[in-house]
Amino acid sequence: SLGYNTDGPGFMRAIDEAFELKLSDTHSLILGAGGGAGQAIATQCALQKPAKLTLVNRSLDKIIALASRLQIISSDTKIFTLTFDDPNLIEYCHAADLLVQTTSLGLQKNDPPVIPASHLLATHRVYDTIYQPAETPFLMSARLVGCRTENGLSLLLHQGVIAFQHWFPGTDPIDHMRATLKSSANKEL
């Protein structure tokens, strides 16, 4: 049996559309890289062979193993691993171009931002894989610093289009899917 994950390719399209960034030219920092979405996004980043990639997680064990697998995919990429409580996290954040939030923090109204606002620079592109609420505390914090931000609705769209095209080759459902998602989002999914 063969499986196919559309999260990575969908993320790549979402980042290109939202920020006009190519992952190959971008130092991405993935917050929550040990989870399913974080691992898929980290793998997609490694497939693009960037110079640097930073993985952040609550514990190191999952991301050290992930970094070893990613190093095989992209041997020239310098991969950094650290925990959320690492005192050097602020420097790693400041050195990155794109910060990607893949944890569940932000799903609940009273959740704190995943990292402090001091870790953000106005030059950052900030992506949160959560799309409901449309603006998580993390995205609000980033917006207030002056960052360009995007939520996970674009990932949902692009990974859905890829999955649909996998089952129905030669189709182009993006306009219909975008309109449907936009309509649903306006109704507060």
Tab-separated table of C-alpha atoms in Angstrom:
chain	number	residue	atom	x	y	z
A	1	SER	CA	0.000	0.000	0.000
A	2	LEU	CA	1.238	3.482	-0.865
A	3	GLY	CA	0.586	6.649	1.132
A	4	TYR	CA	0.890	10.269	0.096
A	5	ASN	CA	1.130	13.330	2.339
A	6	THR	CA	0.036	16.616	0.770
A	7	ASP	CA	0.905	18.831	3.767
A	8	GLY	CA	4.506	19.468	2.694
A	9	PRO	CA	3.819	20.368	-0.947
A	10	GLY	CA	0.722	22.334	0.121
A	11	PHE	CA	2.822	24.289	2.607
A	12	MET	CA	5.393	25.108	-0.077
A	13	ARG	CA	2.660	26.526	-2.337
A	14	ALA	CA	1.063	28.435	0.563
A	15	ILE	CA	4.381	30.098	1.502
A	16	ASP	CA	5.117	31.012	-2.101
A	17	GLU	CA	1.647	32.519	-2.534
A	18	ALA	CA	1.533	34.368	0.807
A	19	PHE	CA	5.094	35.652	1.009
A	20	GLU	CA	6.663	35.029	-2.412
A	21	LEU	CA	9.319	32.976	-0.652
A	22	LYS	CA	11.094	29.954	-2.025
A	23	LEU	CA	11.919	27.498	0.748
A	24	SER	CA	15.260	26.789	-0.935
A	25	ASP	CA	16.330	30.413	-0.275
A	26	THR	CA	14.759	30.696	3.172
A	27	HIS	CA	15.993	29.952	6.691
A	28	SER	CA	12.836	28.453	8.183
A	29	LEU	CA	12.353	27.969	11.915
A	30	ILE	CA	9.637	25.453	12.757
A	31	LEU	CA	7.999	25.733	16.170
A	32	GLY	CA	6.637	22.338	17.196
A	33	ALA	CA	8.698	20.386	14.678
A	34	GLY	CA	8.189	17.099	16.549
A	35	GLY	CA	4.484	16.778	15.703
A	36	GLY	CA	2.940	15.431	12.507
A	37	ALA	CA	2.470	18.771	10.723
A	38	GLY	CA	5.846	20.029	11.934
A	39	GLN	CA	7.620	16.949	10.633
A	40	ALA	CA	5.867	17.157	7.243
A	41	ILE	CA	6.771	20.846	6.894
A	42	ALA	CA	10.367	20.267	8.057
A	43	THR	CA	10.722	17.463	5.515
A	44	GLN	CA	9.408	19.696	2.723
A	45	CYS	CA	11.862	22.404	3.747
A	46	ALA	CA	14.754	19.897	3.675
A	47	LEU	CA	13.669	18.633	0.243
A	48	GLN	CA	14.201	22.199	-1.022
A	49	LYS	CA	17.803	22.090	0.271
A	50	PRO	CA	18.053	25.432	2.118
A	51	ALA	CA	21.327	26.543	3.676
A	52	LYS	CA	19.787	26.514	7.185
A	53	LEU	CA	16.781	24.968	8.935
A	54	THR	CA	15.913	25.275	12.626
A	55	LEU	CA	13.686	22.796	14.481
A	56	VAL	CA	12.172	23.734	17.850
A	57	ASN	CA	10.179	21.402	20.084
A	58	ARG	CA	9.273	20.843	23.746
A	59	SER	CA	11.688	17.912	23.897
A	60	LEU	CA	14.770	17.214	21.830
A	61	ASP	CA	14.408	13.467	21.250
A	62	LYS	CA	11.873	13.697	18.384
A	63	ILE	CA	13.621	16.511	16.571
A	64	ILE	CA	17.116	15.081	16.922
A	65	ALA	CA	15.848	11.914	15.212
A	66	LEU	CA	14.046	14.068	12.633
A	67	ALA	CA	17.175	16.151	12.014
A	68	SER	CA	19.156	12.951	11.354
A	69	ARG	CA	16.605	11.847	8.751
A	70	LEU	CA	16.532	15.303	7.162
A	71	GLN	CA	20.317	15.451	6.995
A	72	ILE	CA	20.176	12.415	4.673
A	73	ILE	CA	17.732	14.282	2.400
A	74	SER	CA	19.800	17.461	2.369
A	75	SER	CA	23.363	16.856	3.475
A	76	ASP	CA	24.456	20.464	2.882
A	77	THR	CA	21.689	22.009	5.016
A	78	LYS	CA	22.830	23.146	8.442
A	79	ILE	CA	20.085	21.889	10.779
A	80	PHE	CA	19.745	23.312	14.290
A	81	THR	CA	17.670	21.669	17.049
A	82	LEU	CA	16.593	23.303	20.291
A	83	THR	CA	13.821	23.342	22.859
A	84	PHE	CA	11.357	26.133	23.606
A	85	ASP	CA	13.119	26.819	26.911
A	86	ASP	CA	16.589	27.100	25.358
A	87	PRO	CA	17.983	30.521	26.370
A	88	ASN	CA	19.387	30.942	22.830
A	89	LEU	CA	15.982	30.582	21.146
A	90	ILE	CA	15.700	34.348	20.670
A	91	GLU	CA	18.940	34.439	18.637
A	92	TYR	CA	17.802	31.522	16.457
A	93	CYS	CA	14.459	33.248	15.867
A	94	HIS	CA	16.153	36.515	14.944
A	95	ALA	CA	18.431	34.672	12.486
A	96	ALA	CA	15.497	33.050	10.646
A	97	ASP	CA	13.495	34.476	7.738
A	98	LEU	CA	10.306	32.457	8.214
A	99	LEU	CA	8.790	31.349	11.527
A	100	VAL	CA	6.252	28.523	11.256
A	101	GLN	CA	4.002	27.630	14.199
A	102	THR	CA	2.765	23.999	14.108
A	103	THR	CA	1.741	23.383	17.739
A	104	SER	CA	-1.847	23.390	19.017
A	105	LEU	CA	-1.211	26.629	20.956
A	106	GLY	CA	-3.689	29.153	19.655
A	107	LEU	CA	-6.658	26.856	19.206
A	108	GLN	CA	-8.078	28.055	22.528
A	109	LYS	CA	-8.909	31.715	23.084
A	110	ASN	CA	-6.748	32.037	26.214
A	111	ASP	CA	-3.662	30.268	24.839
A	112	PRO	CA	-0.460	32.309	25.086
A	113	PRO	CA	1.640	33.010	21.990
A	114	VAL	CA	4.014	30.117	21.361
A	115	ILE	CA	7.042	32.445	21.729
A	116	PRO	CA	7.388	35.929	23.246
A	117	ALA	CA	7.026	38.991	20.996
A	118	SER	CA	10.699	39.818	21.698
A	119	HIS	CA	11.621	36.814	19.527
A	120	LEU	CA	9.961	38.453	16.497
A	121	LEU	CA	11.385	41.013	14.087
A	122	ALA	CA	9.370	43.158	11.670
A	123	THR	CA	11.285	41.524	8.803
A	124	HIS	CA	9.971	38.059	9.658
A	125	ARG	CA	7.386	36.197	7.663
A	126	VAL	CA	5.196	34.382	10.196
A	127	TYR	CA	2.966	31.424	9.400
A	128	ASP	CA	0.598	29.625	11.768
A	129	THR	CA	-0.828	26.302	10.608
A	130	ILE	CA	-3.970	27.010	12.667
A	131	TYR	CA	-6.757	28.658	10.670
A	132	GLN	CA	-9.524	28.823	13.260
A	133	PRO	CA	-9.365	31.286	14.868
A	134	ALA	CA	-8.167	33.268	11.857
A	135	GLU	CA	-5.731	35.212	14.044
A	136	THR	CA	-4.114	33.251	16.840
A	137	PRO	CA	-2.323	35.019	19.717
A	138	PHE	CA	0.946	34.183	17.906
A	139	LEU	CA	-0.198	35.839	14.665
A	140	MET	CA	-1.578	38.841	16.552
A	141	SER	CA	1.727	39.261	18.364
A	142	ALA	CA	3.600	39.016	15.042
A	143	ARG	CA	1.261	41.480	13.316
A	144	LEU	CA	1.745	44.009	16.121
A	145	VAL	CA	5.542	43.740	15.673
A	146	GLY	CA	5.070	44.481	11.955
A	147	CYS	CA	5.592	40.987	10.524
A	148	ARG	CA	3.787	39.752	7.435
A	149	THR	CA	1.528	36.947	8.617
A	150	GLU	CA	-0.583	34.145	7.190
A	151	ASN	CA	-2.758	31.491	8.781
A	152	GLY	CA	-3.231	27.836	7.904
A	153	LEU	CA	-6.237	28.326	5.614
A	154	SER	CA	-3.845	28.623	2.672
A	155	LEU	CA	-2.202	25.318	3.667
A	156	LEU	CA	-5.638	23.689	3.895
A	157	LEU	CA	-6.449	25.011	0.416
A	158	HIS	CA	-3.239	23.973	-1.303
A	159	GLN	CA	-2.930	20.537	0.294
A	160	GLY	CA	-6.586	19.923	-0.576
A	161	VAL	CA	-6.015	20.893	-4.204
A	162	ILE	CA	-3.012	18.547	-4.422
A	163	ALA	CA	-4.988	15.678	-2.849
A	164	PHE	CA	-7.924	16.272	-5.214
A	165	GLN	CA	-5.620	16.313	-8.226
A	166	HIS	CA	-4.024	13.086	-7.029
A	167	TRP	CA	-7.417	11.397	-7.264
A	168	PHE	CA	-8.627	13.350	-10.295
A	169	PRO	CA	-5.626	14.069	-12.552
A	170	GLY	CA	-5.991	16.923	-15.011
A	171	THR	CA	-8.448	18.869	-12.831
A	172	ASP	CA	-7.935	22.391	-11.537
A	173	PRO	CA	-10.238	22.887	-8.520
A	174	ILE	CA	-8.321	25.757	-6.885
A	175	ASP	CA	-10.738	28.608	-7.707
A	176	HIS	CA	-13.780	26.641	-6.543
A	177	MET	CA	-12.004	25.410	-3.404
A	178	ARG	CA	-10.706	28.906	-2.587
A	179	ALA	CA	-14.212	30.397	-2.906
A	180	THR	CA	-15.703	27.647	-0.751
A	181	LEU	CA	-13.069	28.051	1.965
A	182	LYS	CA	-13.427	31.825	1.913
A	183	SER	CA	-17.193	31.497	2.270
A	184	SER	CA	-16.804	28.992	5.110
A	185	ALA	CA	-14.202	31.127	6.885
A	186	ASN	CA	-16.528	34.118	6.771
A	187	LYS	CA	-19.130	31.976	8.533
A	188	GLU	CA	-16.626	31.206	11.329
A	189	LEU	CA	-15.818	27.575	10.519
